[in-house]
PDB file of C-alpha atoms in Angstrom:
ATOM      1  CA  MET A   1      11.914  86.348   7.804  1.00 40.00           C
ATOM      2  CA  ASN A   2       9.095  84.270   9.399  1.00 52.00           C
ATOM      3  CA  THR A   3       9.594  83.467  13.021  1.00 70.00           C
ATOM      4  CA  GLU A   4       9.028  79.848  13.875  1.00 93.00           C
ATOM      5  CA  LEU A   5       6.030  79.584  16.153  1.00 97.00           C
ATOM      6  CA  GLY A   6       6.364  78.314  19.547  1.00 97.00           C
ATOM      7  CA  VAL A   7       4.378  75.223  20.791  1.00 98.00           C
ATOM      8  CA  LEU A   8       1.633  75.094  23.440  1.00 98.00           C
ATOM      9  CA  TYR A   9       2.334  72.228  25.867  1.00 98.00           C
ATOM     10  CA  LEU A  10      -0.637  70.409  27.581  1.00 98.00           C
ATOM     11  CA  ILE A  11       0.906  69.854  30.874  1.00 97.00           C
ATOM     12  CA  PRO A  12      -0.690  67.582  33.331  1.00 96.00           C
ATOM     13  CA  THR A  13      -0.523  67.800  37.025  1.00 96.00           C
ATOM     14  CA  THR A  14      -1.214  65.619  40.099  1.00 95.00           C
ATOM     15  CA  LEU A  15      -4.742  64.665  41.306  1.00 94.00           C
ATOM     16  CA  GLY A  16      -3.770  65.491  44.846  1.00 91.00           C
ATOM     17  CA  ASP A  17      -0.739  66.331  47.359  1.00 88.00           C
ATOM     18  CA  ASN A  18       1.372  63.396  46.164  1.00 88.00           C
ATOM     19  CA  ALA A  19       4.889  63.618  44.937  1.00 92.00           C
ATOM     20  CA  PRO A  20       4.887  64.602  41.330  1.00 94.00           C
ATOM     21  CA  LEU A  21       7.092  62.070  39.973  1.00 92.00           C
ATOM     22  CA  GLU A  22       5.291  59.292  41.471  1.00 92.00           C
ATOM     23  CA  VAL A  23       2.486  60.015  38.991  1.00 94.00           C
ATOM     24  CA  LEU A  24       4.173  61.849  36.398  1.00 96.00           C
ATOM     25  CA  PRO A  25       6.646  61.129  33.709  1.00 95.00           C
ATOM     26  CA  ILE A  26      10.208  62.661  33.682  1.00 96.00           C
ATOM     27  CA  SER A  27       9.173  64.322  30.470  1.00 96.00           C
ATOM     28  CA  VAL A  28       6.817  66.761  32.258  1.00 97.00           C
ATOM     29  CA  LYS A  29       9.674  67.787  34.569  1.00 96.00           C
ATOM     30  CA  LYS A  30      11.755  68.379  31.513  1.00 97.00           C
ATOM     31  CA  ILE A  31       9.185  70.771  29.821  1.00 97.00           C
ATOM     32  CA  ILE A  32       8.454  72.537  33.146  1.00 97.00           C
ATOM     33  CA  GLU A  33      11.887  73.406  33.216  1.00 96.00           C
ATOM     34  CA  GLN A  34      12.459  74.364  29.467  1.00 96.00           C
ATOM     35  CA  THR A  35       9.129  76.957  29.797  1.00 97.00           C
ATOM     36  CA  ASP A  36       8.744  80.122  31.515  1.00 97.00           C
ATOM     37  CA  VAL A  37       5.311  81.162  30.282  1.00 98.00           C
ATOM     38  CA  PHE A  38       2.251  79.467  31.562  1.00 98.00           C
ATOM     39  CA  ILE A  39      -1.620  79.602  31.390  1.00 98.00           C
ATOM     40  CA  VAL A  40      -3.352  78.543  34.685  1.00 97.00           C
ATOM     41  CA  GLU A  41      -6.396  78.393  36.521  1.00 94.00           C
ATOM     42  CA  ASN A  42      -4.663  79.447  39.873  1.00 94.00           C
ATOM     43  CA  GLU A  43      -1.532  81.276  39.961  1.00 96.00           C
ATOM     44  CA  LYS A  44      -0.682  80.316  43.756  1.00 96.00           C
ATOM     45  CA  THR A  45      -1.573  76.485  43.265  1.00 95.00           C
ATOM     46  CA  ALA A  46       0.440  76.389  39.960  1.00 96.00           C
ATOM     47  CA  ARG A  47       3.754  78.134  41.344  1.00 97.00           C
ATOM     48  CA  ARG A  48       3.615  75.606  44.227  1.00 95.00           C
ATOM     49  CA  PHE A  49       3.371  72.730  41.562  1.00 96.00           C
ATOM     50  CA  ILE A  50       6.104  73.987  39.514  1.00 96.00           C
ATOM     51  CA  LYS A  51       8.389  74.391  42.793  1.00 96.00           C
ATOM     52  CA  LYS A  52       7.415  70.677  43.794  1.00 95.00           C
ATOM     53  CA  ILE A  53       8.577  69.366  40.373  1.00 95.00           C
ATOM     54  CA  SER A  54      11.310  71.936  39.467  1.00 94.00           C
ATOM     55  CA  SER A  55      12.789  73.205  42.773  1.00 91.00           C
ATOM     56  CA  GLY A  56      15.667  75.100  41.175  1.00 92.00           C
ATOM     57  CA  LYS A  57      13.448  76.453  38.700  1.00 93.00           C
ATOM     58  CA  SER A  58      13.627  80.852  39.077  1.00 93.00           C
ATOM     59  CA  GLN A  59       9.844  81.750  40.064  1.00 93.00           C
ATOM     60  CA  SER A  60      10.578  85.289  39.369  1.00 93.00           C
ATOM     61  CA  ALA A  61      11.229  84.425  35.589  1.00 93.00           C
ATOM     62  CA  ILE A  62       7.882  82.605  35.274  1.00 97.00           C
ATOM     63  CA  GLN A  63       5.154  84.771  33.441  1.00 97.00           C
ATOM     64  CA  MET A  64       1.632  83.678  34.070  1.00 98.00           C
ATOM     65  CA  PHE A  65      -1.917  84.289  32.537  1.00 97.00           C
ATOM     66  CA  HIS A  66      -4.856  83.412  34.385  1.00 96.00           C
ATOM     67  CA  LEU A  67      -7.450  81.143  32.551  1.00 95.00           C
ATOM     68  CA  ASN A  68     -10.757  80.296  34.834  1.00 91.00           C
ATOM     69  CA  LYS A  69     -14.515  81.516  35.146  1.00 88.00           C
ATOM     70  CA  PHE A  70     -13.566  84.882  35.398  1.00 92.00           C
ATOM     71  CA  THR A  71     -11.396  85.318  32.499  1.00 94.00           C
ATOM     72  CA  ASN A  72     -12.723  87.515  29.555  1.00 94.00           C
ATOM     73  CA  PRO A  73     -12.798  85.746  26.325  1.00 93.00           C
ATOM     74  CA  ILE A  74     -11.389  88.680  24.518  1.00 95.00           C
ATOM     75  CA  GLU A  75      -8.069  88.154  26.562  1.00 96.00           C
ATOM     76  CA  LEU A  76      -7.386  84.705  25.124  1.00 96.00           C
ATOM     77  CA  PRO A  77      -5.510  85.684  21.865  1.00 96.00           C
ATOM     78  CA  GLY A  78      -3.034  87.563  24.190  1.00 97.00           C
ATOM     79  CA  PHE A  79      -2.228  84.228  26.078  1.00 98.00           C
ATOM     80  CA  LEU A  80      -0.916  82.729  22.791  1.00 97.00           C
ATOM     81  CA  GLU A  81       1.089  85.822  21.661  1.00 97.00           C
ATOM     82  CA  PRO A  82       4.319  84.415  22.816  1.00 98.00           C
ATOM     83  CA  CYS A  83       3.681  81.507  20.816  1.00 98.00           C
ATOM     84  CA  LEU A  84       3.276  83.710  17.763  1.00 96.00           C
ATOM     85  CA  ARG A  85       6.732  85.243  18.736  1.00 96.00           C
ATOM     86  CA  GLY A  86       8.668  81.704  18.891  1.00 97.00           C
ATOM     87  CA  ILE A  87       8.082  81.023  22.590  1.00 97.00           C
ATOM     88  CA  ASN A  88       6.772  77.991  24.250  1.00 98.00           C
ATOM     89  CA  VAL A  89       3.808  78.156  26.350  1.00 98.00           C
ATOM     90  CA  GLY A  90       2.531  75.654  29.082  1.00 98.00           C
ATOM     91  CA  LEU A  91      -0.980  75.255  29.815  1.00 98.00           C
ATOM     92  CA  LEU A  92      -1.269  73.791  33.364  1.00 96.00           C
ATOM     93  CA  SER A  93      -4.474  72.108  34.574  1.00 91.00           C
ATOM     94  CA  GLU A  94      -5.511  72.698  38.079  1.00 92.00           C
ATOM     95  CA  ALA A  95      -5.943  68.746  38.747  1.00 92.00           C
ATOM     96  CA  GLY A  96      -5.003  66.174  35.990  1.00 93.00           C
ATOM     97  CA  CYS A  97      -5.063  66.773  32.424  1.00 95.00           C
ATOM     98  CA  PRO A  98      -5.406  70.229  30.734  1.00 95.00           C
ATOM     99  CA  GLY A  99      -8.492  70.475  28.270  1.00 92.00           C
ATOM    100  CA  VAL A 100     -10.491  67.779  29.918  1.00 91.00           C
ATOM    101  CA  ALA A 101     -13.568  69.054  32.113  1.00 87.00           C
ATOM    102  CA  ASP A 102     -11.165  71.788  32.011  1.00 87.00           C
ATOM    103  CA  PRO A 103     -11.144  75.443  30.647  1.00 88.00           C
ATOM    104  CA  GLY A 104      -8.216  74.875  28.953  1.00 92.00           C
ATOM    105  CA  ALA A 105     -10.000  73.378  25.990  1.00 93.00           C
ATOM    106  CA  ASP A 106     -10.759  77.032  24.759  1.00 94.00           C
ATOM    107  CA  ILE A 107      -7.019  78.032  24.451  1.00 96.00           C
ATOM    108  CA  VAL A 108      -6.310  74.526  22.624  1.00 97.00           C
ATOM    109  CA  LYS A 109      -9.067  75.277  20.226  1.00 96.00           C
ATOM    110  CA  LEU A 110      -7.623  78.984  19.790  1.00 97.00           C
ATOM    111  CA  ALA A 111      -4.065  77.219  19.155  1.00 98.00           C
ATOM    112  CA  HIS A 112      -5.302  75.160  16.182  1.00 98.00           C
ATOM    113  CA  GLU A 113      -6.897  78.163  14.715  1.00 97.00           C
ATOM    114  CA  LYS A 114      -3.663  80.217  14.790  1.00 96.00           C
ATOM    115  CA  GLY A 115      -1.441  77.681  13.444  1.00 97.00           C
ATOM    116  CA  VAL A 116       0.010  76.815  16.823  1.00 97.00           C
ATOM    117  CA  LYS A 117       1.466  73.220  17.369  1.00 97.00           C
ATOM    118  CA  VAL A 118      -0.212  71.720  20.292  1.00 98.00           C
ATOM    119  CA  VAL A 119       1.616  68.870  22.263  1.00 98.00           C
ATOM    120  CA  PRO A 120      -0.348  66.883  24.996  1.00 97.00           C
ATOM    121  CA  LEU A 121       1.875  65.477  27.833  1.00 97.00           C
ATOM    122  CA  VAL A 122       1.216  62.243  29.493  1.00 95.00           C
ATOM    123  CA  GLY A 123      -0.613  62.415  32.816  1.00 94.00           C
ATOM    124  CA  PRO A 124      -3.258  61.231  35.165  1.00 94.00           C
ATOM    125  CA  SER A 125      -6.773  61.849  34.094  1.00 95.00           C
ATOM    126  CA  SER A 126      -9.421  60.791  36.408  1.00 96.00           C
ATOM    127  CA  ILE A 127     -12.122  60.226  34.155  1.00 97.00           C
ATOM    128  CA  LEU A 128      -9.880  57.706  32.369  1.00 96.00           C
ATOM    129  CA  MET A 129      -8.585  56.169  35.150  1.00 97.00           C
ATOM    130  CA  ALA A 130     -12.116  55.504  36.768  1.00 98.00           C
ATOM    131  CA  MET A 131     -13.196  54.112  33.560  1.00 98.00           C
ATOM    132  CA  MET A 132     -10.058  51.642  33.472  1.00 98.00           C
ATOM    133  CA  GLY A 133     -10.889  50.582  36.659  1.00 98.00           C
ATOM    134  CA  SER A 134     -14.585  50.314  36.715  1.00 98.00           C
ATOM    135  CA  GLY A 135     -14.734  46.709  34.861  1.00 98.00           C
ATOM    136  CA  LEU A 136     -17.505  48.427  32.784  1.00 98.00           C
ATOM    137  CA  ASN A 137     -17.548  49.290  29.003  1.00 97.00           C
ATOM    138  CA  GLY A 138     -14.338  50.698  28.028  1.00 96.00           C
ATOM    139  CA  GLN A 139     -15.497  50.530  24.432  1.00 97.00           C
ATOM    140  CA  ASN A 140     -18.162  52.899  24.508  1.00 98.00           C
ATOM    141  CA  PHE A 141     -18.419  55.460  27.143  1.00 98.00           C
ATOM    142  CA  ALA A 142     -19.404  59.110  27.507  1.00 98.00           C
ATOM    143  CA  PHE A 143     -18.549  61.897  30.167  1.00 97.00           C
ATOM    144  CA  ASN A 144     -21.359  63.978  31.104  1.00 97.00           C
ATOM    145  CA  GLY A 145     -20.083  66.692  33.442  1.00 95.00           C
ATOM    146  CA  TYR A 146     -22.381  67.377  36.421  1.00 95.00           C
ATOM    147  CA  LEU A 147     -25.942  66.538  36.901  1.00 96.00           C
ATOM    148  CA  PRO A 148     -28.631  68.963  37.481  1.00 95.00           C
ATOM    149  CA  ILE A 149     -28.997  70.283  41.199  1.00 93.00           C
ATOM    150  CA  ASP A 150     -32.671  70.445  41.075  1.00 95.00           C
ATOM    151  CA  LYS A 151     -33.822  67.265  42.739  1.00 94.00           C
ATOM    152  CA  GLU A 152     -36.674  66.615  39.932  1.00 96.00           C
ATOM    153  CA  GLU A 153     -34.308  67.493  36.929  1.00 97.00           C
ATOM    154  CA  ARG A 154     -31.780  65.233  38.465  1.00 97.00           C
ATOM    155  CA  LYS A 155     -33.911  62.388  38.862  1.00 97.00           C
ATOM    156  CA  LYS A 156     -35.037  62.780  35.141  1.00 97.00           C
ATOM    157  CA  GLU A 157     -31.161  63.187  34.231  1.00 98.00           C
ATOM    158  CA  ILE A 158     -30.078  60.081  35.511  1.00 98.00           C
ATOM    159  CA  LYS A 159     -32.931  57.836  34.544  1.00 98.00           C
ATOM    160  CA  ARG A 160     -32.172  59.281  30.868  1.00 98.00           C
ATOM    161  CA  LEU A 161     -28.581  58.537  31.170  1.00 98.00           C
ATOM    162  CA  GLU A 162     -29.585  54.959  32.272  1.00 98.00           C
ATOM    163  CA  LYS A 163     -31.924  54.373  29.533  1.00 98.00           C
ATOM    164  CA  LEU A 164     -29.049  55.782  26.990  1.00 98.00           C
ATOM    165  CA  SER A 165     -26.394  53.271  28.822  1.00 98.00           C
ATOM    166  CA  PHE A 166     -29.139  50.407  27.953  1.00 98.00           C
ATOM    167  CA  GLU A 167     -29.998  51.368  24.294  1.00 98.00           C
ATOM    168  CA  ASN A 168     -26.454  51.925  23.497  1.00 98.00           C
ATOM    169  CA  ASN A 169     -24.331  49.493  25.891  1.00 98.00           C
ATOM    170  CA  GLN A 170     -22.584  52.705  26.787  1.00 98.00           C
ATOM    171  CA  SER A 171     -21.022  53.715  30.276  1.00 98.00           C
ATOM    172  CA  GLN A 172     -22.285  57.029  31.514  1.00 98.00           C
ATOM    173  CA  ILE A 173     -19.476  59.036  33.344  1.00 98.00           C
ATOM    174  CA  PHE A 174     -20.263  61.926  35.490  1.00 97.00           C
ATOM    175  CA  ILE A 175     -18.874  64.258  38.475  1.00 96.00           C
ATOM    176  CA  GLU A 176     -20.322  65.935  41.246  1.00 96.00           C
ATOM    177  CA  THR A 177     -19.299  68.895  43.791  1.00 94.00           C
ATOM    178  CA  PRO A 178     -17.339  66.902  46.560  1.00 93.00           C
ATOM    179  CA  TYR A 179     -19.455  68.050  49.296  1.00 95.00           C
ATOM    180  CA  ARG A 180     -22.610  66.917  47.567  1.00 96.00           C
ATOM    181  CA  ASN A 181     -21.036  63.104  46.941  1.00 97.00           C
ATOM    182  CA  ASN A 182     -22.891  61.296  49.372  1.00 97.00           C
ATOM    183  CA  LYS A 183     -26.172  62.590  48.279  1.00 96.00           C
ATOM    184  CA  LEU A 184     -25.771  61.838  44.718  1.00 97.00           C
ATOM    185  CA  LEU A 185     -24.593  57.967  45.885  1.00 97.00           C
ATOM    186  CA  GLU A 186     -27.874  57.716  47.459  1.00 97.00           C
ATOM    187  CA  ASP A 187     -29.854  59.239  44.688  1.00 97.00           C
ATOM    188  CA  LEU A 188     -28.307  57.028  42.293  1.00 98.00           C
ATOM    189  CA  SER A 189     -28.896  53.961  44.591  1.00 97.00           C
ATOM    190  CA  ASN A 190     -32.547  54.811  44.974  1.00 97.00           C
ATOM    191  CA  ILE A 191     -33.348  55.965  41.333  1.00 98.00           C
ATOM    192  CA  LEU A 192     -31.580  53.414  39.171  1.00 98.00           C
ATOM    193  CA  SER A 193     -32.611  50.085  38.596  1.00 97.00           C
ATOM    194  CA  THR A 194     -31.745  47.533  41.306  1.00 97.00           C
ATOM    195  CA  HIS A 195     -29.231  45.704  38.852  1.00 97.00           C
ATOM    196  CA  THR A 196     -27.878  48.668  37.144  1.00 98.00           C
ATOM    197  CA  GLN A 197     -23.959  48.881  37.812  1.00 98.00           C
ATOM    198  CA  ILE A 198     -22.550  52.043  39.652  1.00 98.00           C
ATOM    199  CA  CYS A 199     -18.854  52.277  39.720  1.00 98.00           C
ATOM    200  CA  VAL A 200     -17.657  54.760  42.446  1.00 98.00           C
ATOM    201  CA  ALA A 201     -13.995  56.089  42.029  1.00 98.00           C
ATOM    202  CA  CYS A 202     -12.567  58.409  44.344  1.00 97.00           C
ATOM    203  CA  ASP A 203      -9.157  59.958  45.433  1.00 97.00           C
ATOM    204  CA  ILE A 204      -7.652  58.310  42.255  1.00 96.00           C
ATOM    205  CA  SER A 205      -3.926  58.147  42.371  1.00 94.00           C
ATOM    206  CA  LEU A 206      -3.712  58.917  46.320  1.00 94.00           C
ATOM    207  CA  THR A 207      -3.043  56.518  48.992  1.00 93.00           C
ATOM    208  CA  THR A 208      -6.805  56.594  49.965  1.00 95.00           C
ATOM    209  CA  GLU A 209      -7.845  55.811  46.513  1.00 97.00           C
ATOM    210  CA  PHE A 210     -11.074  53.551  46.578  1.00 97.00           C
ATOM    211  CA  ILE A 211     -12.556  52.318  43.207  1.00 98.00           C
ATOM    212  CA  LYS A 212     -15.492  49.667  43.514  1.00 98.00           C
ATOM    213  CA  THR A 213     -18.544  48.807  41.236  1.00 98.00           C
ATOM    214  CA  LYS A 214     -21.287  47.228  42.358  1.00 98.00           C
ATOM    215  CA  SER A 215     -25.292  47.101  41.676  1.00 98.00           C
ATOM    216  CA  ALA A 216     -27.452  49.878  42.747  1.00 98.00           C
ATOM    217  CA  GLU A 217     -29.226  47.464  45.151  1.00 97.00           C
ATOM    218  CA  ASN A 218     -25.787  46.661  46.851  1.00 98.00           C
ATOM    219  CA  TRP A 219     -24.564  50.146  46.923  1.00 98.00           C
ATOM    220  CA  LYS A 220     -28.079  50.992  49.163  1.00 95.00           C
ATOM    221  CA  LYS A 221     -27.006  48.394  51.555  1.00 94.00           C
ATOM    222  CA  ASN A 222     -23.380  49.406  51.568  1.00 92.00           C
ATOM    223  CA  MET A 223     -22.990  52.974  51.757  1.00 94.00           C
ATOM    224  CA  VAL A 224     -19.389  54.245  51.614  1.00 96.00           C
ATOM    225  CA  ASP A 225     -18.425  58.304  53.049  1.00 96.00           C
ATOM    226  CA  LEU A 226     -17.336  60.242  49.951  1.00 97.00           C
ATOM    227  CA  HIS A 227     -17.759  63.706  51.559  1.00 95.00           C
ATOM    228  CA  LYS A 228     -15.388  66.146  49.961  1.00 94.00           C
ATOM    229  CA  ARG A 229     -13.307  63.558  48.331  1.00 96.00           C
ATOM    230  CA  PRO A 230     -12.946  64.043  44.733  1.00 96.00           C
ATOM    231  CA  THR A 231     -15.223  60.971  43.054  1.00 97.00           C
ATOM    232  CA  ILE A 232     -15.999  59.977  39.596  1.00 98.00           C
ATOM    233  CA  PHE A 233     -19.235  58.198  39.305  1.00 98.00           C
ATOM    234  CA  ILE A 234     -19.946  55.739  36.360  1.00 98.00           C
ATOM    235  CA  ILE A 235     -23.299  53.891  35.674  1.00 98.00           C
ATOM    236  CA  HIS A 236     -23.994  51.077  33.327  1.00 98.00           C
ATOM    237  CA  LYS A 237     -27.071  49.049  32.586  1.00 97.00           C
ATOM    238  CA  SER A 238     -27.147  45.687  30.571  1.00 94.00           C
TER     239      SER A 238
END
């Protein structure tokens, strides 16, 4: 008799230290309470999140596989072994939604290859929430990850993305390491054309949330301190 396959649940987490059920639907809590096997980036923060959203859940019953930049790709099939035995597995992001700017995409791809059902749960995505709040082109946009660190390469990439935005009427989204945010905003305001729009969206969903869209020229005159604050940057030239 064939065992029915387990489900891979893509479980979103909060974007900061707020109460989980302020930003997550009750369905996330229910799935976590029903699941004992998780794939996580960091076990300590994952367990802390699980305890916050379901304080009565037994921590000793939880099994965790670690998926981060140190994980050997040959280990990944083993992470889905419980699904092949009919056991549900939860993929937890470190912040926000699994699989989006997140190493979980590799597990999701493997799940499809093995015929395991993938169920994404509703939760906060800083990329989409920034786009929603930007007032820029939500019909046509692209996420580009991190910009180059080298000064000249970064300048070329910023100009390339600006050109791409203008030619395709496409908003361009990217992120930076939080301690380099201020330098990036300074670079954008100096490199981009004066009327190119820049959206800065930081601390999304937190009490310190800040979302503002202004021209490069206006940002140059009115900088904001983004140091060590998780930030999404979006540019659009029309």
